[in-house]
Amino acid sequence: MCDATPLLTANNVHKAYGKSAEKVQVLSGLDLEVNAGEFVSIVGASGSGKTTLLHLLGTLDRPDQGTIQLDGQRIDNLPSERRDALRNGTFGFIFQFYHLLPELSTLDNVLMPQMIAHSVLGWLSRRKEVRRRGHELLEKVGLSHRLKHRPSELSGGEMQRAAIARALINRPRVLLADEPTGNLDSSTGQEIFGLLRDLNRHEGLTIIMVTHNLELAGDTDRMVRLVAGRVERATTEICDY
């Protein structure tokens, strides 16, 4: 067992979609703790609640019952402005289909969270510094030669690398990745996973990754399996982060 105080916690979380007779219960009393610096994979059959859980942890949605806590403080019931701030700064998000803005260059896509975080004057005063960080991140993910290219000019792997750089631009504490390799071929998927693994090991970034790929999940610190809206088991628990 780990003695560390959890960074992120889900307590007795319930979530359903639909109304009355058509309501579908997705999560049913789920409990989960994630420690700082941990790389956790979430696996389970389609419809088991993996993406729903990720959305609740990142305050993209609210539970019907139960709580989400960050550093022991409840966050699911915060006002929308404070939840917006958490999503912009504390949490970084990576999605299966990248969600890059097609009209922007790779660099400008990466900078977008910083543009959102600041007023016009604030952005103008920090633009040079932020653009330098954007360049550094794109070099880190192997895209320094694609700064001015638009998403339509990038491969799937390159778009996911750009999405990772975008997720890192505001120095998040937690990276939430929803099927980050699901839309990629096996070789490219391994490269993207390797990049995430390096960010976790060398920079201590906490990562929670939803995946159907059990081989990749087996290479994370801990694999959490969801069955019928609850955690069935967690394996390979490592506490020396």
PDB file of C-alpha atoms in Angstrom:
ATOM      1  CA  MET A   1       0.000   0.000   0.000  1.00  0.00           C
ATOM      2  CA  CYS A   2       1.063   3.624  -0.587  1.00  0.00           C
ATOM      3  CA  ASP A   3       1.320   5.972   2.389  1.00  0.00           C
ATOM      4  CA  ALA A   4       1.427   9.152   0.286  1.00  0.00           C
ATOM      5  CA  THR A   5      -1.529  11.521   0.397  1.00  0.00           C
ATOM      6  CA  PRO A   6      -3.358  11.111  -2.928  1.00  0.00           C
ATOM      7  CA  LEU A   7      -3.126  13.948  -5.410  1.00  0.00           C
ATOM      8  CA  LEU A   8      -6.473  13.161  -7.040  1.00  0.00           C
ATOM      9  CA  THR A   9      -9.342  11.184  -5.513  1.00  0.00           C
ATOM     10  CA  ALA A  10     -12.765   9.991  -6.635  1.00  0.00           C
ATOM     11  CA  ASN A  11     -15.029   9.009  -3.722  1.00  0.00           C
ATOM     12  CA  ASN A  12     -18.220   6.969  -4.201  1.00  0.00           C
ATOM     13  CA  VAL A  13     -18.775   8.499  -7.628  1.00  0.00           C
ATOM     14  CA  HIS A  14     -22.027   7.844  -9.490  1.00  0.00           C
ATOM     15  CA  LYS A  15     -22.850   9.094 -12.976  1.00  0.00           C
ATOM     16  CA  ALA A  16     -25.803   8.360 -15.273  1.00  0.00           C
ATOM     17  CA  TYR A  17     -26.915   9.764 -18.620  1.00  0.00           C
ATOM     18  CA  GLY A  18     -30.431  10.090 -20.009  1.00  0.00           C
ATOM     19  CA  LYS A  19     -33.752  10.509 -18.230  1.00  0.00           C
ATOM     20  CA  SER A  20     -36.230   8.276 -16.383  1.00  0.00           C
ATOM     21  CA  ALA A  21     -36.684   4.885 -18.079  1.00  0.00           C
ATOM     22  CA  GLU A  22     -33.923   5.616 -20.610  1.00  0.00           C
ATOM     23  CA  LYS A  23     -31.313   6.487 -17.978  1.00  0.00           C
ATOM     24  CA  VAL A  24     -28.045   4.576 -18.336  1.00  0.00           C
ATOM     25  CA  GLN A  25     -25.963   4.170 -15.195  1.00  0.00           C
ATOM     26  CA  VAL A  26     -22.299   4.510 -16.171  1.00  0.00           C
ATOM     27  CA  LEU A  27     -20.493   4.789 -12.830  1.00  0.00           C
ATOM     28  CA  SER A  28     -21.867   3.179  -9.675  1.00  0.00           C
ATOM     29  CA  GLY A  29     -20.018   4.055  -6.494  1.00  0.00           C
ATOM     30  CA  LEU A  30     -16.526   4.206  -7.971  1.00  0.00           C
ATOM     31  CA  ASP A  31     -13.518   4.917  -5.745  1.00  0.00           C
ATOM     32  CA  LEU A  32     -10.054   5.793  -7.043  1.00  0.00           C
ATOM     33  CA  GLU A  33      -6.891   7.401  -5.659  1.00  0.00           C
ATOM     34  CA  VAL A  34      -4.000   8.652  -7.770  1.00  0.00           C
ATOM     35  CA  ASN A  35      -0.700   9.722  -6.226  1.00  0.00           C
ATOM     36  CA  ALA A  36       1.522  12.537  -7.441  1.00  0.00           C
ATOM     37  CA  GLY A  37       4.027  11.338 -10.030  1.00  0.00           C
ATOM     38  CA  GLU A  38       2.074   8.178 -10.820  1.00  0.00           C
ATOM     39  CA  PHE A  39       1.310   6.883 -14.313  1.00  0.00           C
ATOM     40  CA  VAL A  40      -2.073   5.135 -14.106  1.00  0.00           C
ATOM     41  CA  SER A  41      -3.821   3.381 -16.973  1.00  0.00           C
ATOM     42  CA  ILE A  42      -7.586   2.834 -16.967  1.00  0.00           C
ATOM     43  CA  VAL A  43      -8.860  -0.141 -18.932  1.00  0.00           C
ATOM     44  CA  GLY A  44     -12.179  -1.899 -19.399  1.00  0.00           C
ATOM     45  CA  ALA A  45     -14.764  -2.813 -21.992  1.00  0.00           C
ATOM     46  CA  SER A  46     -16.468  -0.153 -24.102  1.00  0.00           C
ATOM     47  CA  GLY A  47     -19.172   1.470 -22.015  1.00  0.00           C
ATOM     48  CA  SER A  48     -17.509   0.638 -18.696  1.00  0.00           C
ATOM     49  CA  GLY A  49     -17.124   4.328 -17.836  1.00  0.00           C
ATOM     50  CA  LYS A  50     -13.461   4.995 -18.627  1.00  0.00           C
ATOM     51  CA  THR A  51     -13.924   8.270 -20.505  1.00  0.00           C
ATOM     52  CA  THR A  52     -16.683   9.365 -18.147  1.00  0.00           C
ATOM     53  CA  LEU A  53     -14.305   8.914 -15.214  1.00  0.00           C
ATOM     54  CA  LEU A  54     -11.592  10.913 -16.964  1.00  0.00           C
ATOM     55  CA  HIS A  55     -14.045  13.754 -17.646  1.00  0.00           C
ATOM     56  CA  LEU A  56     -15.124  13.801 -14.002  1.00  0.00           C
ATOM     57  CA  LEU A  57     -11.544  13.815 -12.720  1.00  0.00           C
ATOM     58  CA  GLY A  58     -10.736  16.757 -15.001  1.00  0.00           C
ATOM     59  CA  THR A  59     -13.932  18.690 -14.106  1.00  0.00           C
ATOM     60  CA  LEU A  60     -15.255  18.471 -17.652  1.00  0.00           C
ATOM     61  CA  ASP A  61     -18.397  17.025 -16.067  1.00  0.00           C
ATOM     62  CA  ARG A  62     -19.893  16.672 -12.577  1.00  0.00           C
ATOM     63  CA  PRO A  63     -20.823  13.455 -10.746  1.00  0.00           C
ATOM     64  CA  ASP A  64     -24.476  12.856  -9.823  1.00  0.00           C
ATOM     65  CA  GLN A  65     -23.264  11.658  -6.433  1.00  0.00           C
ATOM     66  CA  GLY A  66     -19.888  11.456  -4.729  1.00  0.00           C
ATOM     67  CA  THR A  67     -16.908  13.794  -4.831  1.00  0.00           C
ATOM     68  CA  ILE A  68     -13.724  14.560  -6.765  1.00  0.00           C
ATOM     69  CA  GLN A  69     -10.850  15.931  -4.684  1.00  0.00           C
ATOM     70  CA  LEU A  70      -7.519  17.519  -5.570  1.00  0.00           C
ATOM     71  CA  ASP A  71      -4.978  17.668  -2.728  1.00  0.00           C
ATOM     72  CA  GLY A  72      -7.794  16.729  -0.367  1.00  0.00           C
ATOM     73  CA  GLN A  73      -9.986  19.641  -1.460  1.00  0.00           C
ATOM     74  CA  ARG A  74     -13.259  19.047  -3.259  1.00  0.00           C
ATOM     75  CA  ILE A  75     -13.279  20.399  -6.820  1.00  0.00           C
ATOM     76  CA  ASP A  76     -16.371  18.965  -8.524  1.00  0.00           C
ATOM     77  CA  ASN A  77     -18.679  21.501  -6.831  1.00  0.00           C
ATOM     78  CA  LEU A  78     -16.573  24.596  -7.531  1.00  0.00           C
ATOM     79  CA  PRO A  79     -18.069  27.533  -9.454  1.00  0.00           C
ATOM     80  CA  SER A  80     -17.640  27.294 -13.224  1.00  0.00           C
ATOM     81  CA  GLU A  81     -14.935  29.990 -13.303  1.00  0.00           C
ATOM     82  CA  ARG A  82     -12.736  28.054 -10.870  1.00  0.00           C
ATOM     83  CA  ARG A  83     -13.289  24.796 -12.715  1.00  0.00           C
ATOM     84  CA  ASP A  84     -12.360  26.582 -15.954  1.00  0.00           C
ATOM     85  CA  ALA A  85      -9.124  27.706 -14.295  1.00  0.00           C
ATOM     86  CA  LEU A  86      -8.350  24.144 -13.186  1.00  0.00           C
ATOM     87  CA  ARG A  87      -8.854  22.829 -16.718  1.00  0.00           C
ATOM     88  CA  ASN A  88      -6.633  25.544 -18.124  1.00  0.00           C
ATOM     89  CA  GLY A  89      -3.803  25.235 -15.613  1.00  0.00           C
ATOM     90  CA  THR A  90      -3.860  22.211 -13.324  1.00  0.00           C
ATOM     91  CA  PHE A  91      -5.073  19.659 -15.861  1.00  0.00           C
ATOM     92  CA  GLY A  92      -3.739  19.008 -19.338  1.00  0.00           C
ATOM     93  CA  PHE A  93      -5.894  17.036 -21.780  1.00  0.00           C
ATOM     94  CA  ILE A  94      -5.026  14.749 -24.688  1.00  0.00           C
ATOM     95  CA  PHE A  95      -7.791  13.250 -26.833  1.00  0.00           C
ATOM     96  CA  GLN A  96      -7.896  10.430 -29.352  1.00  0.00           C
ATOM     97  CA  PHE A  97      -8.864  12.768 -32.209  1.00  0.00           C
ATOM     98  CA  TYR A  98      -6.406  15.565 -31.318  1.00  0.00           C
ATOM     99  CA  HIS A  99      -8.903  18.495 -31.477  1.00  0.00           C
ATOM    100  CA  LEU A 100      -6.418  20.847 -33.119  1.00  0.00           C
ATOM    101  CA  LEU A 101      -7.863  24.005 -34.672  1.00  0.00           C
ATOM    102  CA  PRO A 102      -7.508  23.519 -38.455  1.00  0.00           C
ATOM    103  CA  GLU A 103      -6.986  27.200 -39.281  1.00  0.00           C
ATOM    104  CA  LEU A 104      -4.031  27.611 -36.910  1.00  0.00           C
ATOM    105  CA  SER A 105      -0.407  26.601 -37.298  1.00  0.00           C
ATOM    106  CA  THR A 106       1.111  23.907 -35.103  1.00  0.00           C
ATOM    107  CA  LEU A 107       2.769  26.531 -32.910  1.00  0.00           C
ATOM    108  CA  ASP A 108      -0.391  28.601 -32.516  1.00  0.00           C
ATOM    109  CA  ASN A 109      -2.372  25.485 -31.576  1.00  0.00           C
ATOM    110  CA  VAL A 110       0.172  24.791 -28.843  1.00  0.00           C
ATOM    111  CA  LEU A 111      -0.040  28.372 -27.591  1.00  0.00           C
ATOM    112  CA  MET A 112      -3.855  28.465 -27.471  1.00  0.00           C
ATOM    113  CA  PRO A 113      -4.224  27.561 -23.741  1.00  0.00           C
ATOM    114  CA  GLN A 114      -1.888  30.444 -22.893  1.00  0.00           C
ATOM    115  CA  MET A 115      -3.908  32.819 -25.053  1.00  0.00           C
ATOM    116  CA  ILE A 116      -7.055  31.739 -23.191  1.00  0.00           C
ATOM    117  CA  ALA A 117      -5.382  32.131 -19.796  1.00  0.00           C
ATOM    118  CA  HIS A 118      -4.463  35.793 -20.255  1.00  0.00           C
ATOM    119  CA  SER A 119      -6.097  39.073 -21.124  1.00  0.00           C
ATOM    120  CA  VAL A 120      -5.072  40.757 -24.375  1.00  0.00           C
ATOM    121  CA  LEU A 121      -2.568  42.969 -22.550  1.00  0.00           C
ATOM    122  CA  GLY A 122      -1.320  40.052 -20.482  1.00  0.00           C
ATOM    123  CA  TRP A 123      -0.799  37.984 -23.601  1.00  0.00           C
ATOM    124  CA  LEU A 124       1.032  40.760 -25.408  1.00  0.00           C
ATOM    125  CA  SER A 125       3.349  41.300 -22.432  1.00  0.00           C
ATOM    126  CA  ARG A 126       4.235  37.601 -22.212  1.00  0.00           C
ATOM    127  CA  ARG A 127       4.011  36.626 -25.866  1.00  0.00           C
ATOM    128  CA  LYS A 128       7.746  36.394 -26.488  1.00  0.00           C
ATOM    129  CA  GLU A 129       8.320  34.230 -23.412  1.00  0.00           C
ATOM    130  CA  VAL A 130       5.367  31.955 -24.196  1.00  0.00           C
ATOM    131  CA  ARG A 131       6.357  31.521 -27.837  1.00  0.00           C
ATOM    132  CA  ARG A 132       9.833  30.498 -26.654  1.00  0.00           C
ATOM    133  CA  ARG A 133       8.259  27.830 -24.437  1.00  0.00           C
ATOM    134  CA  GLY A 134       6.091  26.688 -27.340  1.00  0.00           C
ATOM    135  CA  HIS A 135       9.198  26.256 -29.474  1.00  0.00           C
ATOM    136  CA  GLU A 136      10.882  24.280 -26.675  1.00  0.00           C
ATOM    137  CA  LEU A 137       7.903  21.961 -26.256  1.00  0.00           C
ATOM    138  CA  LEU A 138       7.609  21.302 -29.976  1.00  0.00           C
ATOM    139  CA  GLU A 139      11.310  20.496 -30.072  1.00  0.00           C
ATOM    140  CA  LYS A 140      10.811  18.127 -27.116  1.00  0.00           C
ATOM    141  CA  VAL A 141       8.060  16.224 -28.944  1.00  0.00           C
ATOM    142  CA  GLY A 142      10.032  16.149 -32.204  1.00  0.00           C
ATOM    143  CA  LEU A 143       8.117  18.806 -34.151  1.00  0.00           C
ATOM    144  CA  SER A 144      10.569  21.691 -34.326  1.00  0.00           C
ATOM    145  CA  HIS A 145      10.462  21.385 -38.127  1.00  0.00           C
ATOM    146  CA  ARG A 146       6.640  21.686 -38.233  1.00  0.00           C
ATOM    147  CA  LEU A 147       6.050  24.990 -36.436  1.00  0.00           C
ATOM    148  CA  LYS A 148       4.198  26.683 -39.290  1.00  0.00           C
ATOM    149  CA  HIS A 149       2.341  23.664 -40.646  1.00  0.00           C
ATOM    150  CA  ARG A 150      -1.412  23.369 -40.208  1.00  0.00           C
ATOM    151  CA  PRO A 151      -3.027  20.164 -38.895  1.00  0.00           C
ATOM    152  CA  SER A 152      -4.035  19.058 -42.410  1.00  0.00           C
ATOM    153  CA  GLU A 153      -0.337  18.977 -43.286  1.00  0.00           C
ATOM    154  CA  LEU A 154       0.597  16.717 -40.355  1.00  0.00           C
ATOM    155  CA  SER A 155       0.443  12.951 -39.935  1.00  0.00           C
ATOM    156  CA  GLY A 156      -1.667  11.406 -37.185  1.00  0.00           C
ATOM    157  CA  GLY A 157       1.376  10.905 -34.995  1.00  0.00           C
ATOM    158  CA  GLU A 158       2.501  14.483 -35.552  1.00  0.00           C
ATOM    159  CA  MET A 159      -0.938  15.819 -34.659  1.00  0.00           C
ATOM    160  CA  GLN A 160      -0.891  13.838 -31.413  1.00  0.00           C
ATOM    161  CA  ARG A 161       2.587  15.153 -30.617  1.00  0.00           C
ATOM    162  CA  ALA A 162       1.294  18.684 -31.172  1.00  0.00           C
ATOM    163  CA  ALA A 163      -1.646  17.913 -28.876  1.00  0.00           C
ATOM    164  CA  ILE A 164       0.761  16.732 -26.177  1.00  0.00           C
ATOM    165  CA  ALA A 165       2.785  19.934 -26.473  1.00  0.00           C
ATOM    166  CA  ARG A 166      -0.451  21.948 -26.204  1.00  0.00           C
ATOM    167  CA  ALA A 167      -1.419  20.015 -23.082  1.00  0.00           C
ATOM    168  CA  LEU A 168       1.944  20.855 -21.504  1.00  0.00           C
ATOM    169  CA  ILE A 169       2.132  24.567 -22.334  1.00  0.00           C
ATOM    170  CA  ASN A 170       0.586  25.686 -19.013  1.00  0.00           C
ATOM    171  CA  ARG A 171       2.718  23.288 -16.934  1.00  0.00           C
ATOM    172  CA  PRO A 172      -0.140  21.087 -15.670  1.00  0.00           C
ATOM    173  CA  ARG A 173       0.150  18.916 -12.578  1.00  0.00           C
ATOM    174  CA  VAL A 174      -1.966  16.152 -14.106  1.00  0.00           C
ATOM    175  CA  LEU A 175      -2.138  14.960 -17.704  1.00  0.00           C
ATOM    176  CA  LEU A 176      -5.425  13.259 -18.627  1.00  0.00           C
ATOM    177  CA  ALA A 177      -5.084  11.201 -21.810  1.00  0.00           C
ATOM    178  CA  ASP A 178      -8.157   9.633 -23.438  1.00  0.00           C
ATOM    179  CA  GLU A 179      -7.058   6.894 -25.854  1.00  0.00           C
ATOM    180  CA  PRO A 180      -3.978   8.871 -26.968  1.00  0.00           C
ATOM    181  CA  THR A 181      -2.822   6.022 -29.232  1.00  0.00           C
ATOM    182  CA  GLY A 182      -6.254   4.781 -30.307  1.00  0.00           C
ATOM    183  CA  ASN A 183      -6.247   6.519 -33.689  1.00  0.00           C
ATOM    184  CA  LEU A 184      -2.655   5.617 -34.556  1.00  0.00           C
ATOM    185  CA  ASP A 185      -0.887   2.610 -36.045  1.00  0.00           C
ATOM    186  CA  SER A 186       0.979   0.331 -33.647  1.00  0.00           C
ATOM    187  CA  SER A 187       4.450   1.753 -34.264  1.00  0.00           C
ATOM    188  CA  THR A 188       3.350   5.388 -33.941  1.00  0.00           C
ATOM    189  CA  GLY A 189       1.284   4.501 -30.883  1.00  0.00           C
ATOM    190  CA  GLN A 190       4.378   3.053 -29.223  1.00  0.00           C
ATOM    191  CA  GLU A 191       6.266   6.282 -29.960  1.00  0.00           C
ATOM    192  CA  ILE A 192       3.526   8.414 -28.400  1.00  0.00           C
ATOM    193  CA  PHE A 193       3.361   6.160 -25.350  1.00  0.00           C
ATOM    194  CA  GLY A 194       7.150   6.355 -25.026  1.00  0.00           C
ATOM    195  CA  LEU A 195       6.910  10.138 -25.031  1.00  0.00           C
ATOM    196  CA  LEU A 196       4.324  10.028 -22.226  1.00  0.00           C
ATOM    197  CA  ARG A 197       6.418   7.539 -20.275  1.00  0.00           C
ATOM    198  CA  ASP A 198       9.445   9.839 -20.532  1.00  0.00           C
ATOM    199  CA  LEU A 199       7.425  12.843 -19.325  1.00  0.00           C
ATOM    200  CA  ASN A 200       6.327  10.823 -16.322  1.00  0.00           C
ATOM    201  CA  ARG A 201       9.726   9.379 -15.462  1.00  0.00           C
ATOM    202  CA  HIS A 202      11.942  12.379 -16.139  1.00  0.00           C
ATOM    203  CA  GLU A 203       9.649  15.265 -15.192  1.00  0.00           C
ATOM    204  CA  GLY A 204       7.454  13.595 -12.583  1.00  0.00           C
ATOM    205  CA  LEU A 205       4.264  14.410 -14.452  1.00  0.00           C
ATOM    206  CA  THR A 206       1.197  12.609 -13.096  1.00  0.00           C
ATOM    207  CA  ILE A 207      -0.576  10.855 -15.981  1.00  0.00           C
ATOM    208  CA  ILE A 208      -3.952   9.111 -16.089  1.00  0.00           C
ATOM    209  CA  MET A 209      -4.457   7.334 -19.406  1.00  0.00           C
ATOM    210  CA  VAL A 210      -7.559   5.606 -20.739  1.00  0.00           C
ATOM    211  CA  THR A 211      -6.666   2.854 -23.181  1.00  0.00           C
ATOM    212  CA  HIS A 212      -7.861  -0.381 -24.760  1.00  0.00           C
ATOM    213  CA  ASN A 213      -4.249  -1.430 -25.341  1.00  0.00           C
ATOM    214  CA  LEU A 214      -3.403  -3.843 -22.530  1.00  0.00           C
ATOM    215  CA  GLU A 215       0.224  -4.082 -23.631  1.00  0.00           C
ATOM    216  CA  LEU A 216       0.698  -0.342 -23.104  1.00  0.00           C
ATOM    217  CA  ALA A 217      -1.333  -0.427 -19.899  1.00  0.00           C
ATOM    218  CA  GLY A 218       0.992  -3.108 -18.563  1.00  0.00           C
ATOM    219  CA  ASP A 219       3.928  -0.708 -18.908  1.00  0.00           C
ATOM    220  CA  THR A 220       2.355   1.937 -16.660  1.00  0.00           C
ATOM    221  CA  ASP A 221       2.831   2.102 -12.891  1.00  0.00           C
ATOM    222  CA  ARG A 222      -0.663   0.806 -12.188  1.00  0.00           C
ATOM    223  CA  MET A 223      -3.488  -0.607 -14.255  1.00  0.00           C
ATOM    224  CA  VAL A 224      -7.047   0.081 -13.082  1.00  0.00           C
ATOM    225  CA  ARG A 225      -9.832  -2.022 -14.588  1.00  0.00           C
ATOM    226  CA  LEU A 226     -13.420  -0.777 -14.646  1.00  0.00           C
ATOM    227  CA  VAL A 227     -16.272  -3.278 -14.589  1.00  0.00           C
ATOM    228  CA  ALA A 228     -19.935  -2.302 -14.208  1.00  0.00           C
ATOM    229  CA  GLY A 229     -19.034   1.250 -13.265  1.00  0.00           C
ATOM    230  CA  ARG A 230     -16.590   0.366 -10.495  1.00  0.00           C
ATOM    231  CA  VAL A 231     -12.898  -0.384 -10.074  1.00  0.00           C
ATOM    232  CA  GLU A 232     -12.483  -4.152 -10.283  1.00  0.00           C
ATOM    233  CA  ARG A 233      -8.802  -4.245  -9.503  1.00  0.00           C
ATOM    234  CA  ALA A 234      -5.618  -2.205  -9.684  1.00  0.00           C
ATOM    235  CA  THR A 235      -2.322  -3.903 -10.486  1.00  0.00           C
ATOM    236  CA  THR A 236       1.407  -3.136 -10.367  1.00  0.00           C
ATOM    237  CA  GLU A 237       1.228  -0.486  -7.687  1.00  0.00           C
ATOM    238  CA  ILE A 238       4.468   1.476  -7.438  1.00  0.00           C
ATOM    239  CA  CYS A 239       4.947   4.092  -4.736  1.00  0.00           C
ATOM    240  CA  ASP A 240       8.534   5.273  -5.185  1.00  0.00           C
ATOM    241  CA  TYR A 241       7.762   8.244  -7.423  1.00  0.00           C
TER     242      TYR A 241
END
